[in-house]
Amino acid sequence: MSETNRRIVLAKRPSGLVDDETVRLESEPAPQPADGEALVKVRYLSIDPTIRTWMDDVPSYLPPIQIGEVIRSGGVGEVVESRTDAYQPGQLLFGMTGWQDYVIADAGERAMTVLPEGVPPGVAIGILGVTGMTAYFGITDVGQVKEGDVVVISGAAGATGSAAGQIAKIKGAKKVVGIAGGAQKCAHIVDELGFDEAIDYKNEDVAARLREACPDGIDLYFDNVGGSILNDCLANLAQRGRVVLCGAISTYNDDGPPVGPSNYLTLLVRRGRMEGFIILDYLDRFPAAQMEMAGWIAEGKIKSTEHIVEGLEKAPDALNLLFSGGNTGKVIVAL
């Protein structure tokens, strides 16, 4: 086989958004599968905010991407050659692919998951993948949502936030308020996804609108953005309110460590709780959660939205969409 493997590697630690100096497109011969391995042609890349954090040389739940290494990312690929019984040619697989055309899968450290028949790749990457699982366990396990809760979601038009709000409604929340940027996104989460109310952080006073929308306080805040919006939600926390720290997308492109909330003592006064989590801790519980989510999809209780970007070379631009607010729903690069 004489195929070429295009790969996007980290050329320089970024400062701010990823640009032409941050990454480099290289070409090399496609890898050849050995016994016990399969060659997978990458078809779709999952674009997630955490990819940006992996580019920084700071401690995290996974090691930083090293200079010269392929940008780490999940994706879906098709088996094109197999020398193992674990994978058959033509099967679609989900796993860590990186930003490249080809990847090797095996039954060990490079194992990938076979997509069930009939599951579209966008759904596998998004609502049934790490994105949906993050929303599911963040709302149900960490946030301990219960009937009658008033729930606020930031980054509500994004992949994780949009799923989190819908899951909260399914689980009996009395009111779900989404915070998003722009009238179009706010209309989308209310009219299409069933949120009860939306706050446009680009054009409205978030603190004032939170007091209007949640006059008795916020029982559960699912935080995707950090920064000033986290402060605003802490200020309006109800007694025994919970804050789920899923991400802090507003700070990922800042140089230096993010500044913490200035009013964290609200947690003390309101007897509140703020907790972070890493979705990798829940891998063994994915199958049961995916079954429940699949049932909701079949019943029309939960919807997913994909924002497709075409071409491997566009992956850096696709990542930047997450920070510019240029996407609605899950960002996927189609190779």
mmCIF file of C-alpha atoms in Angstrom:
data_model
loop_
_atom_site.group_PDB
_atom_site.id
_atom_site.type_symbol
_atom_site.label_atom_id
_atom_site.label_comp_id
_atom_site.label_asym_id
_atom_site.label_seq_id
_atom_site.Cartn_x
_atom_site.Cartn_y
_atom_site.Cartn_z
ATOM 1 C CA MET A 1 0.000 0.000 0.000
ATOM 2 C CA SER A 2 1.425 3.361 -0.998
ATOM 3 C CA GLU A 3 -1.113 5.770 0.507
ATOM 4 C CA THR A 4 0.070 9.035 2.060
ATOM 5 C CA ASN A 5 -0.761 9.924 5.635
ATOM 6 C CA ARG A 6 -1.300 13.636 6.150
ATOM 7 C CA ARG A 7 -0.898 14.584 9.784
ATOM 8 C CA ILE A 8 -1.208 17.853 11.693
ATOM 9 C CA VAL A 9 1.415 18.139 14.407
ATOM 10 C CA LEU A 10 2.101 20.640 17.169
ATOM 11 C CA ALA A 11 4.823 23.003 15.955
ATOM 12 C CA LYS A 12 4.794 25.525 18.807
ATOM 13 C CA ARG A 13 2.983 26.054 22.101
ATOM 14 C CA PRO A 14 0.067 28.397 21.343
ATOM 15 C CA SER A 15 -0.512 31.786 22.874
ATOM 16 C CA GLY A 16 -4.176 32.543 22.419
ATOM 17 C CA LEU A 17 -5.958 30.953 19.480
ATOM 18 C CA VAL A 18 -4.294 28.280 17.363
ATOM 19 C CA ASP A 19 -2.683 29.787 14.250
ATOM 20 C CA ASP A 20 -0.331 28.854 11.390
ATOM 21 C CA GLU A 21 2.672 28.916 13.739
ATOM 22 C CA THR A 22 1.031 26.586 16.256
ATOM 23 C CA VAL A 23 0.524 23.576 14.000
ATOM 24 C CA ARG A 24 2.153 22.127 10.890
ATOM 25 C CA LEU A 25 0.720 19.860 8.176
ATOM 26 C CA GLU A 26 3.089 17.027 7.314
ATOM 27 C CA SER A 27 2.940 14.024 4.979
ATOM 28 C CA GLU A 28 4.454 10.583 5.385
ATOM 29 C CA PRO A 29 3.737 7.069 4.103
ATOM 30 C CA ALA A 30 0.651 5.528 5.669
ATOM 31 C CA PRO A 31 1.472 3.023 8.437
ATOM 32 C CA GLN A 32 1.345 -0.689 7.652
ATOM 33 C CA PRO A 33 -0.599 -2.999 9.986
ATOM 34 C CA ALA A 34 1.348 -5.828 11.614
ATOM 35 C CA ASP A 35 -0.166 -9.076 12.893
ATOM 36 C CA GLY A 36 -2.866 -8.242 15.442
ATOM 37 C CA GLU A 37 -3.450 -4.777 13.979
ATOM 38 C CA ALA A 38 -5.798 -3.003 11.583
ATOM 39 C CA LEU A 39 -5.303 0.051 9.403
ATOM 40 C CA VAL A 40 -8.050 2.610 9.887
ATOM 41 C CA LYS A 41 -8.776 5.508 7.511
ATOM 42 C CA VAL A 42 -9.992 8.450 9.565
ATOM 43 C CA ARG A 43 -13.330 9.799 8.318
ATOM 44 C CA TYR A 44 -14.432 12.238 11.042
ATOM 45 C CA LEU A 45 -12.682 14.137 13.832
ATOM 46 C CA SER A 46 -14.282 15.165 17.116
ATOM 47 C CA ILE A 47 -13.366 18.788 17.860
ATOM 48 C CA ASP A 48 -13.483 19.524 21.596
ATOM 49 C CA PRO A 49 -12.294 22.454 23.760
ATOM 50 C CA THR A 50 -10.003 20.184 25.770
ATOM 51 C CA ILE A 51 -7.760 19.757 22.701
ATOM 52 C CA ARG A 52 -6.615 23.345 23.242
ATOM 53 C CA THR A 53 -5.625 22.598 26.855
ATOM 54 C CA TRP A 54 -3.570 19.572 25.754
ATOM 55 C CA MET A 55 -1.430 21.916 23.638
ATOM 56 C CA ASP A 56 -0.196 23.773 26.740
ATOM 57 C CA ASP A 57 2.780 22.456 28.678
ATOM 58 C CA VAL A 58 0.889 22.232 31.966
ATOM 59 C CA PRO A 59 -0.147 19.288 34.152
ATOM 60 C CA SER A 60 -3.536 17.825 33.303
ATOM 61 C CA TYR A 61 -5.413 14.519 33.350
ATOM 62 C CA LEU A 62 -3.501 13.539 30.184
ATOM 63 C CA PRO A 63 0.088 14.456 29.299
ATOM 64 C CA PRO A 64 0.560 17.551 27.133
ATOM 65 C CA ILE A 65 0.934 17.014 23.386
ATOM 66 C CA GLN A 66 4.654 17.216 22.703
ATOM 67 C CA ILE A 67 6.201 19.373 19.993
ATOM 68 C CA GLY A 68 6.197 17.357 16.768
ATOM 69 C CA GLU A 69 3.416 15.012 17.903
ATOM 70 C CA VAL A 70 0.088 14.597 16.109
ATOM 71 C CA ILE A 71 -2.667 16.702 17.652
ATOM 72 C CA ARG A 72 -4.599 14.391 19.970
ATOM 73 C CA SER A 73 -8.298 13.970 19.215
ATOM 74 C CA GLY A 74 -11.081 11.445 19.073
ATOM 75 C CA GLY A 75 -12.590 10.418 15.782
ATOM 76 C CA VAL A 76 -14.345 7.836 13.648
ATOM 77 C CA GLY A 77 -12.542 5.809 11.009
ATOM 78 C CA GLU A 78 -13.148 2.937 8.612
ATOM 79 C CA VAL A 79 -11.145 -0.279 8.670
ATOM 80 C CA VAL A 80 -9.423 -0.575 5.288
ATOM 81 C CA GLU A 81 -7.033 -3.441 6.061
ATOM 82 C CA SER A 82 -7.082 -5.887 8.960
ATOM 83 C CA ARG A 83 -4.677 -8.489 10.318
ATOM 84 C CA THR A 84 -6.717 -9.185 13.444
ATOM 85 C CA ASP A 85 -10.048 -10.864 14.213
ATOM 86 C CA ALA A 86 -10.988 -7.866 16.368
ATOM 87 C CA TYR A 87 -11.825 -5.653 13.379
ATOM 88 C CA GLN A 88 -13.228 -6.386 9.940
ATOM 89 C CA PRO A 89 -12.712 -4.333 6.760
ATOM 90 C CA GLY A 90 -15.521 -1.861 6.257
ATOM 91 C CA GLN A 91 -16.336 -1.508 9.954
ATOM 92 C CA LEU A 92 -16.543 1.970 11.439
ATOM 93 C CA LEU A 93 -14.542 2.445 14.629
ATOM 94 C CA PHE A 94 -14.530 5.189 17.260
ATOM 95 C CA GLY A 95 -11.472 6.042 19.353
ATOM 96 C CA MET A 96 -8.404 8.242 19.596
ATOM 97 C CA THR A 97 -7.390 8.982 16.030
ATOM 98 C CA GLY A 98 -5.533 12.271 16.150
ATOM 99 C CA TRP A 99 -5.555 14.836 13.365
ATOM 100 C CA GLN A 100 -4.376 12.541 10.553
ATOM 101 C CA ASP A 101 -5.617 10.399 7.666
ATOM 102 C CA TYR A 102 -4.666 6.971 8.994
ATOM 103 C CA VAL A 103 -4.260 5.319 12.386
ATOM 104 C CA ILE A 104 -3.434 1.810 13.608
ATOM 105 C CA ALA A 105 -5.921 -0.002 15.859
ATOM 106 C CA ASP A 106 -5.276 -3.128 17.898
ATOM 107 C CA ALA A 107 -6.852 -4.937 20.835
ATOM 108 C CA GLY A 108 -4.487 -3.354 23.382
ATOM 109 C CA GLU A 109 -3.508 0.235 24.100
ATOM 110 C CA ARG A 110 -4.692 1.360 20.667
ATOM 111 C CA ALA A 111 -8.080 -0.353 20.887
ATOM 112 C CA MET A 112 -11.066 1.300 19.228
ATOM 113 C CA THR A 113 -14.811 0.710 19.595
ATOM 114 C CA VAL A 114 -16.856 -0.770 16.756
ATOM 115 C CA LEU A 115 -19.853 1.429 15.953
ATOM 116 C CA PRO A 116 -23.152 -0.469 16.113
ATOM 117 C CA GLU A 117 -25.049 -0.852 12.850
ATOM 118 C CA GLY A 118 -27.225 2.142 12.087
ATOM 119 C CA VAL A 119 -25.511 4.617 14.437
ATOM 120 C CA PRO A 120 -24.442 7.674 12.393
ATOM 121 C CA PRO A 121 -20.831 8.790 12.993
ATOM 122 C CA GLY A 122 -21.995 12.259 14.100
ATOM 123 C CA VAL A 123 -24.210 10.742 16.779
ATOM 124 C CA ALA A 124 -21.430 8.378 17.877
ATOM 125 C CA ILE A 125 -18.964 11.248 18.222
ATOM 126 C CA GLY A 126 -21.475 13.605 19.799
ATOM 127 C CA ILE A 127 -24.542 12.677 21.805
ATOM 128 C CA LEU A 128 -23.532 9.020 22.321
ATOM 129 C CA GLY A 129 -19.818 9.788 22.583
ATOM 130 C CA VAL A 130 -17.657 11.605 25.083
ATOM 131 C CA THR A 131 -19.652 14.810 24.578
ATOM 132 C CA GLY A 132 -22.978 13.251 25.520
ATOM 133 C CA MET A 133 -21.450 11.194 28.311
ATOM 134 C CA THR A 134 -19.883 14.328 29.801
ATOM 135 C CA ALA A 135 -23.297 15.989 29.866
ATOM 136 C CA TYR A 136 -24.990 12.860 31.227
ATOM 137 C CA PHE A 137 -22.684 12.181 34.155
ATOM 138 C CA GLY A 138 -22.128 15.858 34.868
ATOM 139 C CA ILE A 139 -25.855 16.440 35.303
ATOM 140 C CA THR A 140 -26.905 13.148 36.900
ATOM 141 C CA ASP A 141 -23.901 11.980 38.922
ATOM 142 C CA VAL A 142 -21.906 15.076 39.812
ATOM 143 C CA GLY A 143 -24.780 17.573 39.780
ATOM 144 C CA GLN A 144 -27.290 15.126 41.262
ATOM 145 C CA VAL A 145 -30.180 16.791 39.426
ATOM 146 C CA LYS A 146 -33.571 16.170 40.963
ATOM 147 C CA GLU A 147 -37.181 16.952 40.189
ATOM 148 C CA GLY A 148 -38.079 20.579 40.745
ATOM 149 C CA ASP A 149 -34.534 21.929 40.323
ATOM 150 C CA VAL A 150 -33.823 25.251 38.654
ATOM 151 C CA VAL A 151 -30.867 24.515 36.370
ATOM 152 C CA VAL A 152 -28.599 26.952 34.536
ATOM 153 C CA ILE A 153 -26.279 25.860 31.705
ATOM 154 C CA SER A 154 -23.516 28.043 30.259
ATOM 155 C CA GLY A 155 -22.200 27.361 26.779
ATOM 156 C CA ALA A 156 -25.746 26.122 26.242
ATOM 157 C CA ALA A 157 -25.647 26.086 22.425
ATOM 158 C CA GLY A 158 -22.445 24.021 22.381
ATOM 159 C CA ALA A 159 -22.297 20.253 22.137
ATOM 160 C CA THR A 160 -22.029 19.465 25.846
ATOM 161 C CA GLY A 161 -24.186 22.319 27.110
ATOM 162 C CA SER A 162 -27.065 21.602 24.741
ATOM 163 C CA ALA A 163 -27.106 17.951 25.811
ATOM 164 C CA ALA A 164 -26.829 18.842 29.503
ATOM 165 C CA GLY A 165 -29.868 21.104 29.376
ATOM 166 C CA GLN A 166 -31.995 18.493 27.632
ATOM 167 C CA ILE A 167 -30.938 15.796 30.105
ATOM 168 C CA ALA A 168 -31.847 18.074 33.019
ATOM 169 C CA LYS A 169 -35.343 18.505 31.550
ATOM 170 C CA ILE A 170 -35.735 14.756 31.030
ATOM 171 C CA LYS A 171 -34.722 14.175 34.652
ATOM 172 C CA GLY A 172 -37.447 16.484 35.942
ATOM 173 C CA ALA A 173 -35.898 19.917 36.332
ATOM 174 C CA LYS A 174 -38.589 22.545 36.890
ATOM 175 C CA LYS A 175 -36.777 25.141 34.795
ATOM 176 C CA VAL A 176 -33.694 25.052 32.583
ATOM 177 C CA VAL A 177 -32.065 28.333 31.630
ATOM 178 C CA GLY A 178 -29.350 28.395 28.979
ATOM 179 C CA ILE A 179 -26.681 31.061 28.573
ATOM 180 C CA ALA A 180 -25.523 31.452 24.956
ATOM 181 C CA GLY A 181 -24.083 34.066 22.633
ATOM 182 C CA GLY A 182 -26.420 35.784 20.186
ATOM 183 C CA ALA A 183 -30.136 35.826 19.447
ATOM 184 C CA GLN A 184 -29.933 32.935 16.955
ATOM 185 C CA LYS A 185 -28.349 30.544 19.444
ATOM 186 C CA CYS A 186 -30.734 31.591 22.181
ATOM 187 C CA ALA A 187 -33.699 30.941 19.898
ATOM 188 C CA HIS A 188 -32.258 27.547 18.946
ATOM 189 C CA ILE A 189 -31.957 26.221 22.493
ATOM 190 C CA VAL A 190 -35.468 27.363 23.414
ATOM 191 C CA ASP A 191 -37.372 26.604 20.205
ATOM 192 C CA GLU A 192 -35.515 23.468 19.091
ATOM 193 C CA LEU A 193 -34.073 21.930 22.269
ATOM 194 C CA GLY A 194 -36.741 22.735 24.835
ATOM 195 C CA PHE A 195 -34.868 25.039 27.215
ATOM 196 C CA ASP A 196 -37.334 27.180 29.185
ATOM 197 C CA GLU A 197 -35.418 30.418 28.833
ATOM 198 C CA ALA A 198 -32.216 31.776 27.295
ATOM 199 C CA ILE A 199 -29.851 34.563 28.299
ATOM 200 C CA ASP A 200 -27.772 36.235 25.591
ATOM 201 C CA TYR A 201 -24.449 36.998 27.273
ATOM 202 C CA LYS A 202 -23.332 39.101 24.306
ATOM 203 C CA ASN A 203 -26.236 41.528 24.491
ATOM 204 C CA GLU A 204 -27.747 41.215 27.974
ATOM 205 C CA ASP A 205 -26.688 41.838 31.569
ATOM 206 C CA VAL A 206 -26.174 38.238 32.679
ATOM 207 C CA ALA A 207 -26.323 38.928 36.423
ATOM 208 C CA ALA A 208 -29.555 40.897 36.129
ATOM 209 C CA ARG A 209 -31.166 38.347 33.804
ATOM 210 C CA LEU A 210 -30.235 35.495 36.126
ATOM 211 C CA ARG A 211 -32.043 37.224 38.979
ATOM 212 C CA GLU A 212 -35.119 37.626 36.771
ATOM 213 C CA ALA A 213 -35.060 34.080 35.402
ATOM 214 C CA CYS A 214 -34.180 32.402 38.718
ATOM 215 C CA PRO A 215 -35.775 34.566 41.445
ATOM 216 C CA ASP A 216 -35.403 31.818 44.062
ATOM 217 C CA GLY A 217 -31.815 31.065 43.083
ATOM 218 C CA ILE A 218 -30.009 28.412 41.042
ATOM 219 C CA ASP A 219 -30.176 24.845 42.355
ATOM 220 C CA LEU A 220 -27.720 23.446 39.807
ATOM 221 C CA TYR A 221 -25.272 25.349 37.614
ATOM 222 C CA PHE A 222 -23.452 23.405 34.878
ATOM 223 C CA ASP A 223 -20.384 25.496 34.071
ATOM 224 C CA ASN A 224 -18.719 25.247 30.675
ATOM 225 C CA VAL A 225 -17.150 28.695 30.531
ATOM 226 C CA GLY A 226 -15.761 29.900 33.884
ATOM 227 C CA GLY A 227 -14.814 33.569 34.161
ATOM 228 C CA SER A 228 -17.358 36.269 34.896
ATOM 229 C CA ILE A 229 -20.371 34.048 34.155
ATOM 230 C CA LEU A 230 -19.278 31.640 36.883
ATOM 231 C CA ASN A 231 -19.155 34.610 39.244
ATOM 232 C CA ASP A 232 -22.639 35.713 38.199
ATOM 233 C CA CYS A 233 -24.088 32.251 38.793
ATOM 234 C CA LEU A 234 -22.360 31.869 42.159
ATOM 235 C CA ALA A 235 -23.913 35.186 43.199
ATOM 236 C CA ASN A 236 -27.383 33.779 42.510
ATOM 237 C CA LEU A 237 -26.891 30.296 43.978
ATOM 238 C CA ALA A 238 -29.768 28.859 46.007
ATOM 239 C CA GLN A 239 -29.337 27.288 49.428
ATOM 240 C CA ARG A 240 -27.549 23.933 48.997
ATOM 241 C CA GLY A 241 -26.942 24.828 45.356
ATOM 242 C CA ARG A 242 -24.482 22.757 43.321
ATOM 243 C CA VAL A 243 -21.952 23.901 40.735
ATOM 244 C CA VAL A 244 -20.582 21.364 38.251
ATOM 245 C CA LEU A 245 -17.227 22.376 36.790
ATOM 246 C CA CYS A 246 -17.180 20.854 33.316
ATOM 247 C CA GLY A 247 -14.898 23.382 31.608
ATOM 248 C CA ALA A 248 -13.724 26.970 31.500
ATOM 249 C CA ILE A 249 -13.667 27.715 27.801
ATOM 250 C CA SER A 250 -13.467 31.477 28.354
ATOM 251 C CA THR A 251 -9.978 31.039 29.861
ATOM 252 C CA TYR A 252 -8.370 28.353 27.665
ATOM 253 C CA ASN A 253 -6.623 30.825 25.376
ATOM 254 C CA ASP A 254 -5.302 33.018 28.194
ATOM 255 C CA ASP A 255 -1.606 32.989 28.965
ATOM 256 C CA GLY A 256 -0.939 31.778 32.489
ATOM 257 C CA PRO A 257 -3.263 29.986 34.912
ATOM 258 C CA PRO A 258 -6.927 31.041 35.004
ATOM 259 C CA VAL A 259 -8.046 33.384 37.746
ATOM 260 C CA GLY A 260 -10.462 31.752 40.159
ATOM 261 C CA PRO A 261 -13.927 33.062 41.055
ATOM 262 C CA SER A 262 -13.798 36.212 43.158
ATOM 263 C CA ASN A 263 -16.962 35.409 45.107
ATOM 264 C CA TYR A 264 -16.388 31.734 45.940
ATOM 265 C CA LEU A 265 -17.368 32.415 49.557
ATOM 266 C CA THR A 266 -20.981 32.380 48.343
ATOM 267 C CA LEU A 267 -20.554 28.597 48.558
ATOM 268 C CA LEU A 268 -19.964 28.955 52.290
ATOM 269 C CA VAL A 269 -22.915 31.252 52.945
ATOM 270 C CA ARG A 270 -25.333 29.219 50.792
ATOM 271 C CA ARG A 271 -23.940 25.870 52.002
ATOM 272 C CA GLY A 272 -23.207 25.143 48.375
ATOM 273 C CA ARG A 273 -20.951 22.649 46.643
ATOM 274 C CA MET A 274 -18.668 23.082 43.612
ATOM 275 C CA GLU A 275 -17.144 19.963 42.086
ATOM 276 C CA GLY A 276 -15.127 19.151 39.003
ATOM 277 C CA PHE A 277 -14.917 15.851 37.168
ATOM 278 C CA ILE A 278 -13.049 14.082 34.378
ATOM 279 C CA ILE A 279 -15.174 11.957 32.076
ATOM 280 C CA LEU A 280 -12.473 9.276 31.778
ATOM 281 C CA ASP A 281 -13.392 8.234 35.339
ATOM 282 C CA TYR A 282 -16.773 7.035 34.042
ATOM 283 C CA LEU A 283 -15.659 4.854 31.119
ATOM 284 C CA ASP A 284 -16.935 1.644 32.724
ATOM 285 C CA ARG A 285 -20.416 3.168 33.009
ATOM 286 C CA PHE A 286 -20.633 4.380 29.396
ATOM 287 C CA PRO A 287 -22.584 1.381 28.010
ATOM 288 C CA ALA A 288 -25.513 1.761 30.436
ATOM 289 C CA ALA A 289 -25.646 5.533 29.924
ATOM 290 C CA GLN A 290 -25.452 5.143 26.129
ATOM 291 C CA MET A 291 -28.366 2.704 26.222
ATOM 292 C CA GLU A 292 -30.467 5.220 28.147
ATOM 293 C CA MET A 293 -29.450 8.059 25.832
ATOM 294 C CA ALA A 294 -30.195 5.954 22.742
ATOM 295 C CA GLY A 295 -33.691 5.345 24.104
ATOM 296 C CA TRP A 296 -34.230 9.090 24.532
ATOM 297 C CA ILE A 297 -33.056 9.701 20.963
ATOM 298 C CA ALA A 298 -35.450 7.067 19.639
ATOM 299 C CA GLU A 299 -38.316 8.653 21.609
ATOM 300 C CA GLY A 300 -37.450 12.127 20.330
ATOM 301 C CA LYS A 301 -36.726 13.391 23.834
ATOM 302 C CA ILE A 302 -33.220 14.585 23.020
ATOM 303 C CA LYS A 303 -31.798 16.116 19.860
ATOM 304 C CA SER A 304 -28.261 16.591 18.630
ATOM 305 C CA THR A 305 -26.907 19.246 16.314
ATOM 306 C CA GLU A 306 -23.699 18.860 14.315
ATOM 307 C CA HIS A 307 -21.587 21.654 12.841
ATOM 308 C CA ILE A 308 -19.585 20.044 10.022
ATOM 309 C CA VAL A 309 -16.294 21.465 8.741
ATOM 310 C CA GLU A 310 -14.817 19.874 5.609
ATOM 311 C CA GLY A 311 -11.151 18.906 5.274
ATOM 312 C CA LEU A 312 -8.316 17.836 7.588
ATOM 313 C CA GLU A 313 -6.465 21.084 6.918
ATOM 314 C CA LYS A 314 -9.442 22.970 8.400
ATOM 315 C CA ALA A 315 -9.159 21.251 11.802
ATOM 316 C CA PRO A 316 -7.325 24.220 13.439
ATOM 317 C CA ASP A 317 -10.034 26.608 12.200
ATOM 318 C CA ALA A 318 -12.688 24.219 13.496
ATOM 319 C CA LEU A 319 -11.066 24.240 16.943
ATOM 320 C CA ASN A 320 -11.041 28.036 16.984
ATOM 321 C CA LEU A 321 -14.787 28.071 16.269
ATOM 322 C CA LEU A 322 -15.335 26.786 19.800
ATOM 323 C CA PHE A 323 -13.728 29.917 21.232
ATOM 324 C CA SER A 324 -15.140 32.466 18.802
ATOM 325 C CA GLY A 325 -18.687 31.185 19.233
ATOM 326 C CA GLY A 326 -18.938 30.366 15.542
ATOM 327 C CA ASN A 327 -20.592 26.981 16.052
ATOM 328 C CA THR A 328 -23.954 25.665 17.148
ATOM 329 C CA GLY A 329 -23.774 22.107 18.453
ATOM 330 C CA LYS A 330 -21.024 19.551 18.032
ATOM 331 C CA VAL A 331 -18.111 20.566 15.797
ATOM 332 C CA ILE A 332 -16.967 17.703 13.545
ATOM 333 C CA VAL A 333 -14.328 17.724 10.824
ATOM 334 C CA ALA A 334 -15.134 15.500 7.862
ATOM 335 C CA LEU A 335 -11.977 14.278 6.139
#
